[in-house]
Coordinates of C-alpha atoms and ligand atoms in Angstrom, one line a residue:
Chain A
X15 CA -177.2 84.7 -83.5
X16 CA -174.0 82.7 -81.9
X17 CA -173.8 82.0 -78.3
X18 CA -170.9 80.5 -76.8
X19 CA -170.9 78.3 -73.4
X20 CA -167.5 78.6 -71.9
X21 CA -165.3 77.4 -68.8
X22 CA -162.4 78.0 -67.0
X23 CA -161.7 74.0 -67.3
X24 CA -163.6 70.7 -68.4
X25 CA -165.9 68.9 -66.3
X26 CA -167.8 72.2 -65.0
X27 CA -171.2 71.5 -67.1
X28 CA -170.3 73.4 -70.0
X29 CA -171.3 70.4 -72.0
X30 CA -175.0 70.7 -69.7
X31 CA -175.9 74.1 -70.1
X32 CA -175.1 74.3 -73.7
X33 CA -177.0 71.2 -74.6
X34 CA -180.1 71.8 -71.9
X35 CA -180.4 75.3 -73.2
X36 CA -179.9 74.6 -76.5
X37 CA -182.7 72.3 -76.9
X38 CA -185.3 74.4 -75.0
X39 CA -184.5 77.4 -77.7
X40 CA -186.9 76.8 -81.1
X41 CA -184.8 76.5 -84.5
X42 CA -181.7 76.0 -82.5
X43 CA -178.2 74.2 -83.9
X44 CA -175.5 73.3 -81.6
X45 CA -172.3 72.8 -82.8
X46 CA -169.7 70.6 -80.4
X47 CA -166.3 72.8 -80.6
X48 CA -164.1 71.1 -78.3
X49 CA -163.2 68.7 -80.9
X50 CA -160.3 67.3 -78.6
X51 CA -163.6 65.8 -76.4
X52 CA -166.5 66.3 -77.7
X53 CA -169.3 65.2 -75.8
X54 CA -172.7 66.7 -76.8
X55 CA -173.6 64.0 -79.1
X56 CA -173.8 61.5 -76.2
X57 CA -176.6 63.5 -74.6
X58 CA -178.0 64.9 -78.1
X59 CA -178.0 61.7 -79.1
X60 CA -177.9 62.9 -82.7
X61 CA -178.5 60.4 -86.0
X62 CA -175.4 61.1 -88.1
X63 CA -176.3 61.7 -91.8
X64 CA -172.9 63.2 -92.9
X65 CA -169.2 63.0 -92.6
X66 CA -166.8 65.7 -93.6
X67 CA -162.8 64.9 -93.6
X68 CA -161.3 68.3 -92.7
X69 CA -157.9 68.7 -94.3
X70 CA -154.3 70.7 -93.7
X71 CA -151.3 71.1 -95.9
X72 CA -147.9 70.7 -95.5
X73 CA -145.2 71.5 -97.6
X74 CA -143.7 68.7 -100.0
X75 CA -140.1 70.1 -101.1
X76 CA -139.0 69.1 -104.6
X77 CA -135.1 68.9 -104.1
X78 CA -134.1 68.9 -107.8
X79 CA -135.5 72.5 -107.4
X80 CA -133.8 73.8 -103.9
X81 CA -130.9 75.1 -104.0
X82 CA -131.1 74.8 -99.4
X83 CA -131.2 78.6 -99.4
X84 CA -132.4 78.1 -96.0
X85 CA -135.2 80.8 -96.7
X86 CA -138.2 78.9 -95.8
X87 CA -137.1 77.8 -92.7
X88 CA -136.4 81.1 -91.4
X89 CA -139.8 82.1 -91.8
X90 CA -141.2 79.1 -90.8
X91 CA -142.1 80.0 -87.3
X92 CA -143.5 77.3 -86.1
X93 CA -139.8 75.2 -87.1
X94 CA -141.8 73.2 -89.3
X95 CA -139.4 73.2 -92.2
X96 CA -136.0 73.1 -91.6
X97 CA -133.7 73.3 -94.3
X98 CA -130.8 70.5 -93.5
X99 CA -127.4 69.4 -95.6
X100 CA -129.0 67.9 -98.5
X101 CA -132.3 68.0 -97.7
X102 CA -135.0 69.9 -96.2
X103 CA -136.9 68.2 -93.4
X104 CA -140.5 68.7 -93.2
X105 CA -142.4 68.2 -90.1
X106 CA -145.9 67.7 -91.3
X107 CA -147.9 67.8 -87.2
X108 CA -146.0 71.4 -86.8
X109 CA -147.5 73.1 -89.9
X110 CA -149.9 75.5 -89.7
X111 CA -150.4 75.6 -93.7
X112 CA -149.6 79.0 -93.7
X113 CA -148.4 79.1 -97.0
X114 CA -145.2 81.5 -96.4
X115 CA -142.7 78.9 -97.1
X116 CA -144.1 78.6 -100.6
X117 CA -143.8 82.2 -101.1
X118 CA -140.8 82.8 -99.8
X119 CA -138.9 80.3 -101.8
X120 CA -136.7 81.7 -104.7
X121 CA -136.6 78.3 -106.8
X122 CA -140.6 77.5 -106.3
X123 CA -139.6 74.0 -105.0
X124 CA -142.4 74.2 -102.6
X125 CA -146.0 72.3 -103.0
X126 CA -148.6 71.5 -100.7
X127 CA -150.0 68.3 -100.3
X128 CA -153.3 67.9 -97.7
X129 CA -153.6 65.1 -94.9
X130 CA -156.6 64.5 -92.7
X131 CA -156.7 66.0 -89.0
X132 CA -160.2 65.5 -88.3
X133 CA -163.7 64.9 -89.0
X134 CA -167.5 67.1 -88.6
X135 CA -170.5 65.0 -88.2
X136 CA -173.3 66.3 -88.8
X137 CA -176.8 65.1 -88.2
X138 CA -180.5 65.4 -86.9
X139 CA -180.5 65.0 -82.7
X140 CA -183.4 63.2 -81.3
X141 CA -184.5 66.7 -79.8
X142 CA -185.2 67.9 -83.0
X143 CA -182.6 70.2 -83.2
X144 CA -179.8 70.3 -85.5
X145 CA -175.9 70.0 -84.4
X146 CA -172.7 69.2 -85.8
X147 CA -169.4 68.1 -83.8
X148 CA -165.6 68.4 -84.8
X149 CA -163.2 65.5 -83.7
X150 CA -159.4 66.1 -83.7
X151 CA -157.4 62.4 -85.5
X152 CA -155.6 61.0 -82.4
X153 CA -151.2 62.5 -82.6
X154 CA -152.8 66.3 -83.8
X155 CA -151.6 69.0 -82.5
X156 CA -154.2 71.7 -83.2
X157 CA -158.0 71.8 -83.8
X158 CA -158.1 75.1 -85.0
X159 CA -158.8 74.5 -88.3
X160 CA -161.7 71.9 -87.4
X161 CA -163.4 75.0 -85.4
X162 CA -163.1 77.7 -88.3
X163 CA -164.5 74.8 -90.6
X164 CA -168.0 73.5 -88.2
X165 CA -168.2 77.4 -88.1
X166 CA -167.9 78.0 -91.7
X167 CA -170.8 75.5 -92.1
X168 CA -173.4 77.3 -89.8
X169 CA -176.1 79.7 -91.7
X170 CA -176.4 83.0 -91.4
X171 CA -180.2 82.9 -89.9
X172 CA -179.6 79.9 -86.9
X173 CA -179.5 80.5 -83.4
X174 CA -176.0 78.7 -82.9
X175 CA -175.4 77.6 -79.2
X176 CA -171.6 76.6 -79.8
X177 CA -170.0 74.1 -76.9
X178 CA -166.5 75.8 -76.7
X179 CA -163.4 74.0 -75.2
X180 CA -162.5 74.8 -71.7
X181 CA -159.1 77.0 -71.1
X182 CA -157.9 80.0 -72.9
X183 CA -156.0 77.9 -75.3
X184 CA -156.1 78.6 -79.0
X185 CA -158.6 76.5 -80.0
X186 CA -161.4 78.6 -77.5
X187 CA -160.2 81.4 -79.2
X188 CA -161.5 80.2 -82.1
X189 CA -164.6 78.9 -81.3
X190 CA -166.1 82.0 -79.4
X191 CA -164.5 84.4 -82.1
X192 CA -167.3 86.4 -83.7
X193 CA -170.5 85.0 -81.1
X194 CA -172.6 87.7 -80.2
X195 CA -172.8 86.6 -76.6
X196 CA -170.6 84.0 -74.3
X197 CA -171.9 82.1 -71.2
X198 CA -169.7 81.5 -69.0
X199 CA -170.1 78.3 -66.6
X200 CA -168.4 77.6 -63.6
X201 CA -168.4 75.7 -60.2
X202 CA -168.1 77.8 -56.5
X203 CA -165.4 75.8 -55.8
X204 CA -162.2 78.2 -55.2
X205 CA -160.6 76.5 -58.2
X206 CA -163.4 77.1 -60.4
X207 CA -163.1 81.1 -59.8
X208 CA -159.7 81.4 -60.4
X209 CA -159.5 79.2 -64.0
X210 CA -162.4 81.4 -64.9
X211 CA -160.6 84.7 -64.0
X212 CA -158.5 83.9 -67.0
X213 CA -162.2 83.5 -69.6
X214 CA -162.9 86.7 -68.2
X215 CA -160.1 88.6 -69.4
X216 CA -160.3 86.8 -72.5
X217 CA -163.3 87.4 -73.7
X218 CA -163.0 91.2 -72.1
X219 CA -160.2 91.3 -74.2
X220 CA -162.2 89.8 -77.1
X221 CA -165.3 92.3 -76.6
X222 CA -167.8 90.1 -75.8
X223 CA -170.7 90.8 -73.7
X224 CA -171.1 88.0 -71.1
X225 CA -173.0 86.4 -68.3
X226 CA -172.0 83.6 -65.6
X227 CA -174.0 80.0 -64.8
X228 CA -173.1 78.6 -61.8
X229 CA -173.3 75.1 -61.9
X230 CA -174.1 73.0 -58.7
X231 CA -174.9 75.9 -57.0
X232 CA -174.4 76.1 -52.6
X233 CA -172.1 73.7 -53.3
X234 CA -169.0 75.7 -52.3
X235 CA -168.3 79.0 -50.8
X236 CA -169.1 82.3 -51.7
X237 CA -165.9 83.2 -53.7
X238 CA -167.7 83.2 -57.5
X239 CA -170.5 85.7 -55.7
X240 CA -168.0 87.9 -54.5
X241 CA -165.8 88.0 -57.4
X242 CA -169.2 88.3 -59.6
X243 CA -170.3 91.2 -57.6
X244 CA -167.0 93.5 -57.5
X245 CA -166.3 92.5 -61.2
X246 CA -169.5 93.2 -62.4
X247 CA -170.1 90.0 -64.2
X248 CA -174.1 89.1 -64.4
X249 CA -175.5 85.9 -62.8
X250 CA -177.7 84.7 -65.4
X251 CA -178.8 81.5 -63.8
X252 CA -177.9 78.9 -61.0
X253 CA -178.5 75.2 -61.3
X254 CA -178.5 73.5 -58.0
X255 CA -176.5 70.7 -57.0
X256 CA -179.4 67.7 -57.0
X257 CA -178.9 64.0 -56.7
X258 CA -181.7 64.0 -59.6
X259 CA -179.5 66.2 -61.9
X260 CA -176.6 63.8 -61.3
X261 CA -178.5 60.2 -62.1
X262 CA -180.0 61.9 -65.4
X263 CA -176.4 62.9 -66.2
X264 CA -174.4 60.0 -65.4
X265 CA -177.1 58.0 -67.8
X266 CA -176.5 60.6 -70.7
X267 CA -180.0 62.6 -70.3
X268 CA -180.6 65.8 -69.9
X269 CA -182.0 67.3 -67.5
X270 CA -184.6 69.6 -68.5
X271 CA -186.4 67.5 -70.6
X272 CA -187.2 65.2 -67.4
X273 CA -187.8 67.5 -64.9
X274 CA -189.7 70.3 -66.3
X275 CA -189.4 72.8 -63.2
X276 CA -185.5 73.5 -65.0
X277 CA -186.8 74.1 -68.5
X278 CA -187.8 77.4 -67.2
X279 CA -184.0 78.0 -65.9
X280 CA -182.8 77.8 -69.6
X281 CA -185.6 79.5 -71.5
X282 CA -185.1 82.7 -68.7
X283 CA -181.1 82.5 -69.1
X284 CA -182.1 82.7 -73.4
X285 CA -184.6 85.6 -72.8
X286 CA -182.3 87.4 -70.6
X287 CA -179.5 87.1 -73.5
X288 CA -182.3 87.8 -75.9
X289 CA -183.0 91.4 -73.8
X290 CA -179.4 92.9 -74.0
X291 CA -178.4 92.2 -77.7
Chain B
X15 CA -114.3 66.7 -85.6
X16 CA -116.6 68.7 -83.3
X17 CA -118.5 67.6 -80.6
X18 CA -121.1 70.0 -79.0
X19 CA -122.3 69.5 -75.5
X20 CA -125.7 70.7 -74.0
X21 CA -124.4 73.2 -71.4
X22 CA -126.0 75.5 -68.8
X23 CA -123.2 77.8 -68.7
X24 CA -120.3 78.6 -71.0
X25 CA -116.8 76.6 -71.3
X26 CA -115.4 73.3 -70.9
X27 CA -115.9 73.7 -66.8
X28 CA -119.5 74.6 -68.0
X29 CA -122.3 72.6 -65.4
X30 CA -124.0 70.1 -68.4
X31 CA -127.6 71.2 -69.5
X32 CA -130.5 68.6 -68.7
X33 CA -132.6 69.8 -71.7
X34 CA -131.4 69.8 -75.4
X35 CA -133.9 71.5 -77.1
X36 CA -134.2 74.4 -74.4
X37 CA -130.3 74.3 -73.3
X38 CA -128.9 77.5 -73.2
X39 CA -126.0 77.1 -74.6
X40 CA -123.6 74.3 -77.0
X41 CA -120.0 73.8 -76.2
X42 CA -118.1 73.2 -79.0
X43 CA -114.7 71.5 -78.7
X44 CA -113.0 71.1 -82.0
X45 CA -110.9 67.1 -81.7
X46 CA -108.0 68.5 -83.9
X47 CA -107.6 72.4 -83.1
X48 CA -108.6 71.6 -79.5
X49 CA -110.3 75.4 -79.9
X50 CA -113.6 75.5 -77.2
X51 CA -116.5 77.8 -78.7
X52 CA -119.4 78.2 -76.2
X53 CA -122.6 79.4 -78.5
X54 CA -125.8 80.2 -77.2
X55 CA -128.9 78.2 -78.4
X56 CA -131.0 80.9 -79.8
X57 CA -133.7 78.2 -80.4
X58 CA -134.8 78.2 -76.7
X59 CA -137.5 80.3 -76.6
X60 CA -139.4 79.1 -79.6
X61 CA -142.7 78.5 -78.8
X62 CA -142.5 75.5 -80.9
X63 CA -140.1 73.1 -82.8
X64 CA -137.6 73.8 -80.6
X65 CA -135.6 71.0 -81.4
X66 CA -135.4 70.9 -84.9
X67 CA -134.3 74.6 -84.4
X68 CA -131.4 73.8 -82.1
X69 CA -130.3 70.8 -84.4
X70 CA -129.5 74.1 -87.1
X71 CA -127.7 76.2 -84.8
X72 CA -125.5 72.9 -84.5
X73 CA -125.8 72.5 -88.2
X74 CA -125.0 75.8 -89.0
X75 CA -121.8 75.4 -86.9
X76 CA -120.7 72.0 -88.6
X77 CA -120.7 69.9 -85.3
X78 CA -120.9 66.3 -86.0
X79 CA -121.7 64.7 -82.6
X80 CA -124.0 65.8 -80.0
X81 CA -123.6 64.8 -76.4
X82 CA -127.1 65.6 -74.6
X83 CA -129.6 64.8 -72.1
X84 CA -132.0 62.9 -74.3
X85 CA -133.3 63.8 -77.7
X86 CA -137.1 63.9 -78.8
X87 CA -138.1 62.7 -82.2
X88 CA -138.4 65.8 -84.5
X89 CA -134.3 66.2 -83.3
X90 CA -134.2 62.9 -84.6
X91 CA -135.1 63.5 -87.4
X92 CA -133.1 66.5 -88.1
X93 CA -130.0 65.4 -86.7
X94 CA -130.1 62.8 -89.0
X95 CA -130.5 65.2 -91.5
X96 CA -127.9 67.6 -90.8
X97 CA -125.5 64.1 -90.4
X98 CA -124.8 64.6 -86.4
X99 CA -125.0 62.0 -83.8
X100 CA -126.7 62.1 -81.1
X101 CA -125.0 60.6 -77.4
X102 CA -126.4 60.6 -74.2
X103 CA -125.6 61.2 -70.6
X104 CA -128.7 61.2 -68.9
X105 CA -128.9 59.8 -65.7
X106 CA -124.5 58.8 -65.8
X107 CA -124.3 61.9 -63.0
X108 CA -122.0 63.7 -64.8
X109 CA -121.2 67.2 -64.2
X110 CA -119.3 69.3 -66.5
X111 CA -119.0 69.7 -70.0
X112 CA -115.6 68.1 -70.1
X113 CA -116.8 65.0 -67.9
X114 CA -119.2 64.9 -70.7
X115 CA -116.5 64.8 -73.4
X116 CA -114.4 62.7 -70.8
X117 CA -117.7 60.0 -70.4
X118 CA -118.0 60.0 -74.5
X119 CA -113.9 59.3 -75.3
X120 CA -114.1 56.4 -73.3
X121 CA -117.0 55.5 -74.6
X122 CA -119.3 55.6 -71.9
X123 CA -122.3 57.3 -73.8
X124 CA -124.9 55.8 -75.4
X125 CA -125.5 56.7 -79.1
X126 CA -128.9 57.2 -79.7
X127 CA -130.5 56.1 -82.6
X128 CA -134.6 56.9 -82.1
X129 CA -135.8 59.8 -79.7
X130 CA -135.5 58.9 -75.8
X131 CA -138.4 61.2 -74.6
X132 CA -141.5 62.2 -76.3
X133 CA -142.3 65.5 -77.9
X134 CA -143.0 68.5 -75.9
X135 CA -141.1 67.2 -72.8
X136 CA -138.9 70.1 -73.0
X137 CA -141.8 72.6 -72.6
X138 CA -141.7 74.3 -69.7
X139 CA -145.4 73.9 -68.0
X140 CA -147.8 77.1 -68.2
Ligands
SF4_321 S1 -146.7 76.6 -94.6 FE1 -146.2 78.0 -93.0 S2 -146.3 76.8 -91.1 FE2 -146.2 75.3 -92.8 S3 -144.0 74.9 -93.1 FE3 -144.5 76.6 -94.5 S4 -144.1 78.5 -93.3 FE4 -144.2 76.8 -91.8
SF4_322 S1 -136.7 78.3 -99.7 FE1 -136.9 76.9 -101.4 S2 -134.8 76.8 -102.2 FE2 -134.6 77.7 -100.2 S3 -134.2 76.0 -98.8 FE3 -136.4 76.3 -98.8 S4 -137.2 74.9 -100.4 FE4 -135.0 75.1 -100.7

């Protein structure tokens, strides 16, 4: 089973509930998706026993071969290969290794060659739980590939609790693509409600059932009960706003694990997921 | 010898475009015929590489010089590959396309050699 832990934008306590819920669930793996940031290993705390480069190719042009037909670049588009006066100019960040290029070109002057764009650790967290992060090489333009891959290395039997990256970009597409369920986290702040309005209609769009966490809870105003209520949208849990919470987080711990009156809050919010799939 | 101009509207009276990428339309002014061609930059709403894509609707019309804004480095690069030069007037507070023109005949602009603003600048902000 997948579960996803969404927000509408960083810094809500995605990275919390994913990791405090995943390590109160037996057999668990997380996986860290928001390979531009990751973050749950610095509160997982996990002992890295592997290393996987993930690769992307890009098209090498062999000129004694093209004739500039000026095919590839017109259905290239992402303007990755343009074809020039004598030349064809290749820019390698802009490819999406799609392979059209190749198959469009009458002379077969195309290859592919593969450069790095990230890495997966994987490894053994001190909670006894499995996970595995992507992390995007500094100057890369998408992750994309680095999710499909940490999600390609996940078995078919694990309870996977995958830490998506905030927004509606792309890359969150691709991480919560194919979960079974998505938690969505947000603040009651009057900013938090509206970047969330856009996860909603994503994942409504994506047909994926879904519940909210509101993080620091009484905090704000009553705008994410309101909107909750007339949309429908479950409250699965609220975590208070509690000087206690915040020391345990700013030293990288989590929270549950030290004050044992929350570990209920995250084994409820599993067992209510548990009771509608 | 044709020099193309990053223009907001058509003709050598034409207000200059402060994008080169996104600008909606290239003046052409051809040294020898004197002819003016306005052509619209149908790389403006690519959702990405817009640059290299406006460099071959220059290329495809066998301009030689460019007189824009600022250029970021994937134009560069295929500027250089098309064989046009790149001259700026950003920040000279010129107006029209033919001040433009005017600015580079007395050699006011600045040829640029490596990109002047970094990539996506051009992007409009979601
Ligand atoms: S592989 Fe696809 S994305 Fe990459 S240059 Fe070729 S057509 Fe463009
Ligand atoms: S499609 Fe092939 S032959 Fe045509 S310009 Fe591209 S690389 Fe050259």
């Amino acid at each position: 089973m997948k579960i996803a832990v969404l927000s509408g934008k960083g810094g809500t306590g995605k990275t919390t509930v994913s990791n405090n819920l995943a390590i109160n669930i037996k057999n668990t793996i997380l996986i860290d998706t928001d390979v531009e940031e990751p973050n749950s290993h610095i509160f997982l705390k996990p002992d890295i026993e592997k290393i996987d480069s993930v690769f992307i190719g890009y098209p090498e042009v062999d000129m004694n071969k093209c004739n500039l037909c000026g095919k590839c670049g017109e259905f290239c588009r992402f303007n990755a290969i343009i074809p020039a006066k004598n030349s064809v100019v290749v820019f390698n960040e802009s490819c999406h290794d799609c392979g059209g290029c190749a198959m469009v070109c009458p002379t077969n002057a195309i290859t592919y060659k593969q450069r790095e764009i990230g890495k997966i650790y994987s490894g053994k967290t001190k909670y006894d739980i499995d996970m595995k992060y992507g992390e995007i090489n500094i100057g890369e333009m998408s992750g994309v590939r680095i999710i499909e891959e940490v999600k390609e290395k996940i078995k078919n039997e694990e309870i996977v609790i995958i830490d998506s990256p905030p927004g509606t970009a792309c890359s969150t597409v691709a991480a919560v693509e194919g979960v079974d369920y998505a938690i969505l986290v947000s603040e009651p702040t009057p900013f938090g409600v509206s970047d969330m309005k856009m996860v909603v209609e994503m994942l409504r769009e994506m047909n994926i059932p879904f519940g909210l966490v509101i993080n620091k809870a009484k905090l704000g105003d009553d705008e994410i009960y309101e909107y909750a209520n007339n949309e429908n949208i479950e409250i699965l849990a609220e975590i208070p706003f509690n000087k206690e919470i915040a020391k345990l987080y700013a030293n990288g711990e989590l929270f549950s694990i030290h004050l044992k009156e929350y570990k209920e809050i995250f084994e409820n919010i599993y067992s209510q997921i548990l009771s509608k799939l | 010898m044709k020099i193309a101009v990053s223009a907001k509207e058509v003709g050598l009276n034409g207000k200059i475009d402060d994008r080169f990428g996104r600008a909606e339309y290239y003046v052409i002014f051809d040294t020898e015929t004197k002819e003016v061609k306005t052509v619209e930059n149908s790389a403006k709403n690519e959702s990405a590489g817009a640059g290299g894509k406006a460099v071959k609707v220059l290329g495809d019309e066998n301009v030689n010089i460019i007189l824009a804004p600022e250029v970021g480095p994937k134009a560069i690069t295929a500027l250089k590959a098309f064989e046009i030069e790149a001259y700026l007037y950003a920040g000279m507070g010129l107006n029209t396309v033919e001040d433009a023109i005017n600015a580079f005949n007395e050699g006011k602009l600045i040829k640029a050699n490596n990109a002047t603003v970094e990539e996506h600048s051009g992007l409009r902000k979601a």
